[in-house]
Coordinates of C-alpha atoms in Angstrom, one line a residue:
M1 CA 10.6 -11.8 -4.1
N2 CA 14.3 -11.1 -4.2
T3 CA 16.3 -11.4 -1.0
T4 CA 19.7 -10.7 -2.5
Q5 CA 21.7 -7.5 -1.9
A6 CA 20.6 -4.2 -3.5
T7 CA 20.9 -3.8 -7.2
Q8 CA 24.3 -2.7 -8.4
P9 CA 25.2 -0.4 -11.3
A10 CA 25.2 -2.1 -14.7
T11 CA 28.9 -1.4 -15.2
T12 CA 31.8 -0.1 -13.2
Q13 CA 34.6 -0.8 -15.7
P14 CA 36.3 2.2 -17.2
A15 CA 35.2 3.0 -20.7
T16 CA 37.5 3.3 -23.7
G17 CA 37.1 4.9 -27.1
E18 CA 35.9 8.3 -28.4
W19 CA 33.4 8.8 -25.6
T20 CA 35.6 7.7 -22.8
D21 CA 35.2 10.7 -20.6
E22 CA 31.4 10.9 -21.0
L23 CA 30.9 7.1 -20.4
N24 CA 33.2 7.2 -17.3
E25 CA 31.3 10.2 -16.0
L26 CA 28.0 8.4 -16.5
A27 CA 29.4 5.3 -14.7
Q28 CA 30.6 7.4 -11.8
R29 CA 27.3 9.2 -11.4
R30 CA 25.5 5.9 -11.4
A31 CA 27.8 4.5 -8.8
I32 CA 27.2 7.5 -6.6
A33 CA 23.5 7.1 -7.0
H34 CA 23.6 3.4 -6.1
A35 CA 25.6 4.3 -2.9
L36 CA 22.6 6.3 -1.8
G37 CA 23.6 8.7 1.0
G38 CA 27.0 7.1 1.5
E39 CA 28.4 4.4 3.8
E40 CA 27.9 6.4 7.0
Q41 CA 24.3 7.3 6.4
V42 CA 23.5 3.8 5.2
A43 CA 25.1 2.3 8.3
R44 CA 23.1 4.7 10.5
H45 CA 19.9 3.7 8.6
H46 CA 20.6 0.0 9.1
A47 CA 21.4 0.6 12.8
Q48 CA 17.7 1.7 13.2
G49 CA 16.6 -1.7 11.9
K50 CA 15.6 -0.2 8.5
L51 CA 16.2 -1.4 4.9
T52 CA 17.5 1.1 2.4
A53 CA 15.3 2.2 -0.5
R54 CA 17.1 -0.1 -2.9
E55 CA 17.0 -3.0 -0.5
R56 CA 13.2 -2.5 -0.2
I57 CA 12.8 -2.5 -3.9
D58 CA 14.9 -5.7 -4.3
Y59 CA 13.0 -7.4 -1.6
L60 CA 9.6 -6.5 -3.1
L61 CA 10.3 -7.3 -6.8
D62 CA 11.0 -10.5 -8.7
A63 CA 14.8 -11.0 -8.8
G64 CA 16.6 -9.0 -11.5
S65 CA 13.4 -7.3 -12.8
F66 CA 14.0 -3.7 -11.7
A67 CA 14.6 -1.1 -14.4
E68 CA 15.4 2.2 -12.8
I69 CA 14.2 5.5 -14.2
G70 CA 16.0 8.8 -13.5
V71 CA 19.1 7.5 -11.8
L72 CA 21.0 10.6 -12.9
A73 CA 18.5 13.1 -11.3
G74 CA 19.9 15.1 -8.4
S75 CA 21.8 18.2 -7.5
V76 CA 25.2 19.0 -9.0
K77 CA 27.9 21.5 -8.0
Y78 CA 30.1 22.5 -10.9
G79 CA 33.6 24.0 -10.6
A80 CA 35.2 26.9 -12.5
D81 CA 36.3 24.4 -15.2
R82 CA 32.6 23.5 -15.6
K83 CA 33.2 20.0 -14.4
R84 CA 31.4 18.2 -11.6
E85 CA 32.7 18.7 -8.2
Q86 CA 29.8 17.1 -6.3
F87 CA 26.7 15.0 -7.2
T88 CA 24.0 14.4 -4.7
P89 CA 21.4 12.0 -6.1
S90 CA 17.7 12.6 -5.7
N91 CA 16.3 10.9 -2.7
A92 CA 13.6 9.2 -4.7
V93 CA 14.3 5.9 -6.4
V94 CA 11.8 5.0 -9.0
G95 CA 11.3 2.5 -11.8
I96 CA 9.5 -0.5 -13.2
G97 CA 9.8 -4.1 -12.1
K98 CA 7.8 -7.3 -11.8
I99 CA 5.8 -8.8 -9.0
D100 CA 4.8 -12.4 -9.7
A101 CA 5.8 -11.7 -13.4
R102 CA 3.4 -8.7 -13.7
R103 CA 5.0 -5.3 -14.4
T104 CA 4.6 -2.9 -11.5
V105 CA 5.8 0.7 -10.9
V106 CA 7.7 1.3 -7.7
A107 CA 8.7 4.6 -6.0
A108 CA 10.9 4.5 -2.9
D109 CA 12.0 7.4 -0.7
D110 CA 15.7 7.3 0.2
F111 CA 15.9 8.5 3.9
T112 CA 19.7 8.4 3.8
I113 CA 19.7 11.6 1.7
R114 CA 18.3 14.6 3.6
A115 CA 15.8 12.4 5.5
G116 CA 13.8 11.8 2.4
S117 CA 12.5 15.4 2.5
S118 CA 11.3 17.4 -0.5
E119 CA 14.4 19.6 -0.1
G120 CA 16.5 16.7 -1.4
S121 CA 14.1 15.3 -4.0
V122 CA 13.5 15.9 -7.6
S123 CA 9.7 15.8 -7.3
E124 CA 9.3 15.2 -11.1
K125 CA 10.6 11.7 -10.5
W126 CA 7.9 10.4 -8.2
I127 CA 5.3 12.4 -10.1
Y128 CA 6.6 10.6 -13.3
A129 CA 6.1 7.3 -11.5
D130 CA 2.5 8.0 -10.8
R131 CA 2.0 9.3 -14.4
Y132 CA 3.7 6.2 -15.9
A133 CA 1.3 4.0 -13.9
W134 CA -1.6 6.0 -15.1
E135 CA -0.5 6.1 -18.7
Y136 CA 0.3 2.4 -19.0
K137 CA -2.3 1.2 -16.5
L138 CA 0.2 -0.6 -14.2
P139 CA -0.1 -1.2 -10.4
I140 CA 2.1 1.2 -8.3
V141 CA 3.7 0.7 -4.9
R142 CA 4.9 3.8 -3.0
M143 CA 7.4 3.2 -0.3
V144 CA 7.3 6.4 1.7
D145 CA 10.0 7.3 4.2
S146 CA 9.9 11.1 4.2
A147 CA 10.2 13.8 6.8
G148 CA 7.9 15.9 4.7
G149 CA 8.5 19.4 3.3
S150 CA 11.2 21.8 4.5
V151 CA 11.0 25.6 4.8
K152 CA 14.5 25.6 3.5
L153 CA 13.1 24.7 0.1
L154 CA 12.0 28.4 -0.2
D155 CA 15.6 29.5 -0.4
K156 CA 16.1 27.1 -3.3
L157 CA 12.9 28.2 -5.1
G158 CA 13.0 31.8 -4.3
H159 CA 9.2 32.0 -4.0
T160 CA 6.2 30.2 -2.5
K161 CA 3.5 28.4 -4.5
I162 CA -0.1 27.3 -4.1
P163 CA 0.0 23.8 -2.7
G164 CA -0.5 21.0 -5.1
Y165 CA 0.9 19.2 -8.1
A166 CA -1.0 19.8 -11.4
M167 CA 0.3 16.7 -13.1
L168 CA -0.1 14.2 -10.3
P169 CA -2.9 11.8 -11.2
M170 CA -3.3 10.4 -7.6
T171 CA -7.1 10.4 -7.6
Q172 CA -7.4 9.0 -11.1
L173 CA -5.1 6.1 -10.3
L174 CA -7.5 4.9 -7.6
G175 CA -10.1 4.2 -10.2
A176 CA -7.8 2.5 -12.6
V177 CA -5.0 0.4 -11.1
P178 CA -4.1 -1.1 -7.7
V179 CA -2.2 1.3 -5.5
V180 CA -0.3 0.4 -2.3
G181 CA 1.2 3.0 0.1
I182 CA 3.7 1.8 2.7
A183 CA 4.7 4.1 5.6
L184 CA 8.3 3.1 6.5
G185 CA 9.1 6.0 8.8
A186 CA 7.5 9.3 9.9
C187 CA 5.4 10.4 6.9
A188 CA 4.1 14.0 7.2
G189 CA 2.2 16.2 4.8
L190 CA 2.5 15.0 1.2
G191 CA 4.1 11.8 2.5
A192 CA 1.0 11.0 4.5
V193 CA -1.1 11.7 1.4
R194 CA 1.0 9.3 -0.7
V195 CA 0.5 6.6 1.9
G196 CA -3.2 7.2 2.4
S197 CA -4.2 7.6 -1.2
A198 CA -4.0 3.9 -1.8
H199 CA -6.2 0.8 -1.9
L200 CA -3.9 -0.8 0.7
S201 CA -1.9 1.3 3.2
I202 CA 0.6 -0.3 5.5
M203 CA 2.6 0.8 8.5
I204 CA 5.3 -0.7 10.8
R205 CA 4.3 -0.8 14.5
G206 CA 6.5 1.5 16.5
K207 CA 8.5 2.6 13.5
S208 CA 6.0 4.3 11.2
Q209 CA 3.9 7.3 11.8
V210 CA 1.5 9.1 9.5
F211 CA 0.2 12.6 10.1
A212 CA -0.8 15.8 8.3
G213 CA 1.6 17.8 10.4
G214 CA 4.3 16.6 12.7
P215 CA 4.9 17.4 16.5
P216 CA 6.6 20.7 15.8
V217 CA 3.7 21.9 13.7
V218 CA 1.2 20.8 16.4
K219 CA 3.2 22.5 19.1
Q220 CA 3.2 25.8 17.1
A221 CA -0.4 25.6 16.1
L222 CA -2.0 24.2 19.3
G223 CA 0.5 24.5 22.0
L224 CA 0.4 20.7 22.6
D225 CA 3.5 18.6 23.4
I226 CA 3.1 15.2 21.7
D227 CA 5.5 12.7 20.2
K228 CA 5.4 11.2 16.8
E229 CA 3.9 7.9 18.0
G230 CA 1.2 9.5 20.0
L231 CA 0.3 11.7 17.1
G232 CA 0.3 9.4 14.1
G233 CA 1.3 5.9 15.3
Y234 CA -0.5 2.6 15.3
D235 CA -3.3 3.5 17.7
A236 CA -4.1 6.8 16.0
M237 CA -3.8 5.8 12.4
H238 CA -4.9 2.1 12.4
R239 CA -7.0 1.3 15.4
F240 CA -9.0 4.6 15.8
S241 CA -9.1 6.4 12.5
G242 CA -8.6 3.5 10.1
A243 CA -6.5 5.8 7.9
V244 CA -3.9 3.0 7.5
S245 CA -5.4 -0.4 6.7
L246 CA -2.7 -2.8 7.8
A247 CA -0.1 -2.7 10.6
V248 CA 2.8 -5.2 10.7
E249 CA 5.9 -5.8 12.8
T250 CA 8.7 -5.6 10.2
E251 CA 9.4 -4.0 6.8
E252 CA 9.8 -7.5 5.3
Q253 CA 6.2 -8.3 6.4
A254 CA 5.0 -5.1 4.8
L255 CA 6.6 -5.9 1.5
E256 CA 5.3 -9.5 1.6
A257 CA 1.8 -8.3 2.4
T258 CA 2.1 -6.0 -0.6
R259 CA 2.9 -8.9 -2.9
R260 CA 0.1 -10.9 -1.5
F261 CA -2.5 -8.1 -1.7
L262 CA -1.7 -7.5 -5.4
S263 CA -2.1 -11.2 -6.1
Y264 CA -5.8 -10.9 -5.6
L265 CA -6.3 -8.0 -8.0
P266 CA -6.0 -7.5 -11.7
G267 CA -3.3 -5.3 -13.1
N268 CA -6.0 -2.7 -13.9
V269 CA -9.7 -2.4 -14.1
W270 CA -9.8 -3.5 -17.8
E271 CA -8.8 -7.0 -16.7
Q272 CA -10.2 -9.7 -14.5
P273 CA -8.5 -10.7 -11.2
P274 CA -6.1 -13.6 -11.8
R275 CA -7.1 -17.2 -10.9
V276 CA -4.5 -19.3 -9.1
A277 CA -4.1 -23.0 -8.8
C278 CA -6.1 -24.5 -6.0
E279 CA -5.6 -27.9 -4.3
D280 CA -8.4 -27.4 -1.8
P281 CA -11.4 -29.5 -3.2
A282 CA -14.3 -27.4 -4.3
D283 CA -16.7 -29.9 -2.9
R284 CA -15.1 -30.1 0.5
C285 CA -17.7 -30.1 3.3
D286 CA -16.6 -29.2 6.8
E287 CA -19.0 -30.9 9.3
W288 CA -17.9 -28.6 12.1
L289 CA -19.9 -25.8 10.4
N290 CA -23.1 -27.6 11.3
R291 CA -22.4 -26.9 15.0
A292 CA -20.5 -23.6 14.6
I293 CA -23.5 -21.4 15.6
P294 CA -24.7 -21.8 19.3
A295 CA -28.4 -22.5 19.8
D296 CA -28.4 -19.9 22.5
R297 CA -28.6 -16.6 20.7
R298 CA -26.8 -14.8 23.6
K299 CA -23.6 -16.8 23.0
V300 CA -20.9 -15.7 20.5
F301 CA -19.1 -17.8 18.0
Q302 CA -15.7 -17.8 16.1
A303 CA -16.4 -15.9 12.9
R304 CA -12.8 -16.2 11.6
K305 CA -12.8 -19.9 12.2
I306 CA -16.0 -20.2 10.0
L307 CA -14.2 -18.3 7.2
K308 CA -11.2 -20.6 7.3
A309 CA -13.6 -23.6 7.1
I310 CA -15.3 -22.3 3.9
F311 CA -12.7 -20.5 1.7
D312 CA -9.6 -21.9 0.0
E313 CA -7.0 -23.1 2.6
G314 CA -4.6 -20.2 3.5
S315 CA -6.3 -17.7 1.2
L316 CA -7.7 -15.2 3.7
F317 CA -6.2 -11.7 3.6
E318 CA -7.9 -9.5 6.2
M319 CA -8.2 -5.8 5.6
S320 CA -8.2 -3.3 8.6
P321 CA -8.4 -6.0 11.2
D322 CA -8.1 -3.7 14.2
F323 CA -10.4 -1.0 13.0
G324 CA -14.2 -1.4 13.0
G325 CA -13.7 -4.8 14.6
S326 CA -17.4 -5.7 14.7
T327 CA -17.2 -6.3 10.9
I328 CA -14.5 -8.5 9.3
T329 CA -13.5 -7.7 5.7
C330 CA -11.2 -10.1 3.8
L331 CA -9.9 -10.9 0.4
A332 CA -10.1 -14.7 -0.1
R333 CA -10.4 -17.3 -2.8
L334 CA -12.9 -19.9 -3.9
N335 CA -11.5 -22.6 -6.0
G336 CA -8.7 -20.3 -7.0
H337 CA -10.9 -17.3 -7.8
A338 CA -10.4 -14.1 -5.8
V339 CA -13.5 -12.7 -3.9
G340 CA -14.3 -10.2 -1.3
V341 CA -15.7 -11.4 2.0
M342 CA -17.6 -9.6 4.7
T343 CA -18.9 -11.1 8.0
N344 CA -19.9 -9.9 11.4
N345 CA -17.8 -10.5 14.5
P346 CA -20.1 -11.1 17.5
M347 CA -17.1 -10.9 19.8
V348 CA -16.9 -7.2 19.2
M349 CA -19.9 -5.0 20.1
G350 CA -22.1 -8.0 19.4
G351 CA -21.3 -7.6 15.7
A352 CA -23.3 -4.4 15.5
L353 CA -22.7 -1.9 12.7
T354 CA -20.6 0.9 14.3
R355 CA -19.5 4.0 12.6
A356 CA -16.0 2.6 12.1
A357 CA -17.4 -0.7 10.8
A358 CA -19.6 1.1 8.4
L359 CA -16.7 3.2 7.0
K360 CA -14.6 0.1 6.7
M361 CA -17.4 -1.7 4.9
A362 CA -18.0 1.1 2.4
R363 CA -14.3 1.3 1.6
F364 CA -14.1 -2.4 1.1
V365 CA -17.1 -2.7 -1.1
D366 CA -15.6 0.1 -3.3
L367 CA -12.4 -1.8 -3.6
C368 CA -14.1 -5.0 -4.7
D369 CA -16.4 -3.1 -7.1
T370 CA -13.5 -1.2 -8.6
F371 CA -11.5 -4.4 -9.4
H372 CA -14.4 -6.7 -10.2
L373 CA -14.2 -9.0 -7.2
P374 CA -17.5 -10.8 -6.5
I375 CA -18.6 -10.3 -2.9
V376 CA -19.7 -12.9 -0.3
N377 CA -21.5 -11.6 2.8
L378 CA -21.9 -14.1 5.7
A379 CA -24.2 -12.1 8.0
D380 CA -24.9 -12.2 11.7
Q381 CA -26.1 -8.6 11.7
P382 CA -27.9 -7.4 14.9
G383 CA -28.4 -3.9 13.5
V384 CA -26.9 -0.4 13.6
M385 CA -25.3 0.6 16.9
T386 CA -27.5 3.0 18.7
G387 CA -27.3 5.1 21.9
P388 CA -26.3 8.7 22.6
D389 CA -22.6 8.1 21.9
A390 CA -23.2 6.3 18.6
E391 CA -25.7 8.9 17.4
R392 CA -23.4 11.8 18.3
E393 CA -20.4 10.4 16.5
G394 CA -22.3 9.9 13.3
T395 CA -23.0 6.2 13.1
L396 CA -26.2 6.7 11.1
P397 CA -24.6 8.8 8.3
A398 CA -21.7 6.3 8.1
A399 CA -24.2 3.4 7.8
L400 CA -26.0 5.2 5.0
Q401 CA -22.7 5.7 3.2
A402 CA -22.1 1.9 3.5
M403 CA -25.7 1.3 2.2
H404 CA -25.1 3.5 -0.8
A405 CA -21.8 1.8 -1.5
I406 CA -23.5 -1.5 -1.6
E407 CA -26.4 -0.3 -3.8
Q408 CA -23.9 1.3 -6.3
S409 CA -21.8 -1.9 -6.5
G410 CA -22.2 -3.8 -9.8
V411 CA -20.3 -7.0 -9.0
P412 CA -22.2 -10.2 -8.2
W413 CA -23.1 -10.8 -4.6
L414 CA -24.1 -13.9 -2.7
A415 CA -25.3 -13.5 0.9
I416 CA -25.9 -16.1 3.5
V417 CA -27.6 -15.3 6.8
L418 CA -25.8 -17.2 9.5
R419 CA -27.8 -16.0 12.4
R420 CA -29.2 -12.4 12.7
C421 CA -30.2 -10.0 10.0
V422 CA -32.0 -7.0 11.6
G423 CA -33.0 -3.5 10.7
L424 CA -31.2 -1.0 8.5
A425 CA -28.0 -2.9 8.8
G426 CA -29.8 -6.1 7.9
A427 CA -31.2 -4.4 4.8
M428 CA -27.5 -4.1 3.6
L429 CA -27.2 -7.8 3.2
S430 CA -26.7 -7.3 -0.5
P431 CA -27.8 -4.8 -3.2
W432 CA -31.6 -4.6 -3.7
H433 CA -31.3 -2.6 -6.9
G434 CA -27.7 -2.2 -8.0
P435 CA -26.5 0.2 -10.7
S436 CA -28.8 -1.4 -13.3
G437 CA -31.8 -1.4 -11.0
T438 CA -32.1 -5.2 -11.4
A439 CA -29.7 -6.7 -8.8
L440 CA -30.2 -10.4 -8.5
P441 CA -31.1 -11.3 -4.9
N442 CA -28.8 -14.2 -4.2
R443 CA -29.7 -14.8 -0.6
Y444 CA -29.4 -18.0 1.3
A445 CA -29.7 -18.9 5.0
W446 CA -28.4 -21.4 7.5
P447 CA -31.0 -23.0 9.8
S448 CA -29.9 -20.8 12.6
A449 CA -30.9 -17.6 10.8
R450 CA -33.5 -15.1 12.0
W451 CA -34.4 -11.7 10.5
G452 CA -36.8 -8.8 10.7
S453 CA -37.2 -5.1 10.8
I454 CA -36.6 -5.0 14.6
P455 CA -35.2 -7.6 17.1
V456 CA -38.0 -9.7 18.5
E457 CA -37.1 -8.9 22.1
G458 CA -37.0 -5.1 21.6
G459 CA -40.1 -5.2 19.4
V460 CA -42.1 -7.0 22.0
A461 CA -40.9 -4.7 24.7
A462 CA -42.0 -1.7 22.6
A463 CA -45.3 -3.0 21.2
Y464 CA -46.6 -4.7 24.4
K465 CA -45.2 -2.5 27.1
Q466 CA -48.6 -1.8 28.8
D467 CA -49.9 -5.4 28.3
I468 CA -46.7 -6.8 29.9
A469 CA -46.9 -4.4 32.8
A470 CA -50.6 -5.3 33.4
A471 CA -50.1 -9.1 33.3
A472 CA -50.3 -11.2 36.4
D473 CA -46.8 -12.5 35.6
P474 CA -45.1 -9.9 33.4
V475 CA -42.0 -12.0 32.9
A476 CA -43.9 -15.1 31.8
H477 CA -46.2 -13.0 29.5
R478 CA -43.2 -11.3 27.9
L479 CA -41.4 -14.7 27.3
D480 CA -44.7 -16.1 25.8
L481 CA -44.9 -13.2 23.4
E482 CA -41.3 -13.5 22.4
A483 CA -41.7 -17.3 21.7
H484 CA -44.8 -16.5 19.6
Y485 CA -42.8 -14.1 17.4
H486 CA -39.7 -16.2 17.3
A487 CA -41.9 -19.0 15.8
I488 CA -43.2 -16.6 13.1
S489 CA -39.7 -15.5 12.3
S490 CA -38.5 -19.0 11.5
P491 CA -36.5 -18.9 8.2
M492 CA -38.6 -21.8 7.0
R493 CA -41.6 -19.5 6.7
T494 CA -39.5 -17.0 4.6
A495 CA -38.2 -19.9 2.4
E496 CA -41.8 -21.0 1.8
R497 CA -42.5 -17.6 0.2
F498 CA -39.1 -17.7 -1.8
G499 CA -37.9 -14.9 0.4
V500 CA -34.5 -16.7 0.4
L501 CA -33.4 -19.1 -2.3
D502 CA -32.7 -21.9 0.1
I503 CA -31.9 -22.9 3.6
I504 CA -28.7 -24.9 3.4
E505 CA -26.8 -27.3 5.6
P506 CA -23.9 -25.2 6.8
A507 CA -21.3 -27.9 5.9
S508 CA -22.4 -27.5 2.2
T509 CA -21.6 -23.8 2.1
R510 CA -18.2 -24.1 0.3
P511 CA -19.6 -26.3 -2.6
L512 CA -22.4 -23.8 -3.1
L513 CA -20.0 -20.8 -3.2
C514 CA -17.5 -22.6 -5.5
A515 CA -20.2 -23.3 -8.0
W516 CA -21.6 -19.7 -7.8
V517 CA -18.2 -18.1 -8.3
E518 CA -17.8 -19.6 -11.7
D519 CA -21.0 -17.9 -12.9
A520 CA -20.0 -14.7 -11.1
Y521 CA -16.7 -14.5 -13.1
Q522 CA -18.6 -15.0 -16.3
A523 CA -20.7 -12.0 -15.3
T524 CA -17.8 -9.7 -14.3
A525 CA -16.1 -10.4 -17.7
R526 CA -18.9 -8.5 -19.3
R527 CA -18.5 -5.3 -17.2
L528 CA -14.8 -4.6 -17.2
G529 CA -13.5 -1.0 -17.1
P530 CA -13.9 1.9 -14.7
V531 CA -17.0 2.1 -12.5
G532 CA -19.1 5.2 -12.1
R533 CA -20.6 6.3 -8.7
T534 CA -22.8 9.1 -7.6
M535 CA -22.4 11.3 -4.5
R536 CA -22.9 9.5 -1.2

């Protein structure tokens, strides 16, 4: 990460020799391009607490690694002598640099020139950036700060067109290389698409908004008065829709999160994720885990604290933390190896699988499967959320989508039941078949685990409704029935039939996972390349 000032032109010295005029003109145009929209516009941009496009690129990339493409692109006004009178650079800055020594494509909108709108862009530049990433299988980071399209562009074109870009491989990129989209202002229309068509999308709280159409479009179409934040801010795009997967406080945090996210992933799907040095002992046992789950099943526990006690110190990177909060999805490391991690959060909706949590889970499993990250599922799954609201909003179809994502994933899984594993959501503990039809059931349990097709309490109430009502003491009879079925549901009885591989001491979880991940990476090495999925 480079925190120096924005990159300057390669040379500003006057040229001499036969090509003096041409070289001087080249240097002047480069200098104009590096000045962006000019001192006044840059100062106004800074006054809003925002970095310029070039400052963002320099902050993101390894120092001195940026090689710009298309610096001369823009609009030029020529005089009667056929010489340049005015040069306005394109408001897209693109090129290739390095992040942690790995070549990465970057495309940054320059808001200081016509508010980053398509009217001031040379669209071929950022299309070329996507195409370069596709052709050479490099990660790409899009820094989007665009007011969207402008009707004034029609005056420039002289005609309309069917929407779309024939040469833009946006969908193909998602199956081949890591893609990050950062919203650094109000991103409308195609700007919203460029942010959202990514494996990680980031916004700045209070400063970024993402929407298909801005407030003027909404006013014209629906007659509603709404501001940018209410339409496409943090609440709408991160908390409620999950369209943006991470919200941070500053641009610097967004760029740092981008670097960190990419560190877990390979450069493309034909490579394995990189392994990093790890000083956290693989055989570390945290005795606190032995008492992390309350004996009273009605009490909650700290799921994130459990994750911190198991995975490499400081390695957790949570995805969509404020969306679908009953499920936690993280990238993490085990003895330096990158893995995907899922667990339930009993502090939100009891950990039940809501529609939002299911959509989040499906998206996360696809990410891990695409980039060959083994998945660890630490389950306390009480089941799919039910009730009239849940059914009307489509919780069941979303749960089925998550189930199919899990079944279609080909990466190694290891699942550990921490407490509950019930019903349809419990069946999604790990793949039963997998793409090959022979998924290995790597399933373990803690002593606190319980499972079944239906919760004992609900099952007793349904199956023994009349018996309980007719009993001399209905409450005592119900509790006696529940105790009977809880005894049968002991994990020991399942382990006796090899229904789980083992019941482990919670403190020994990390050593188990660190040993398994070595084998998991041997397996993923044999299935590199793009993955194929059916409709779901």
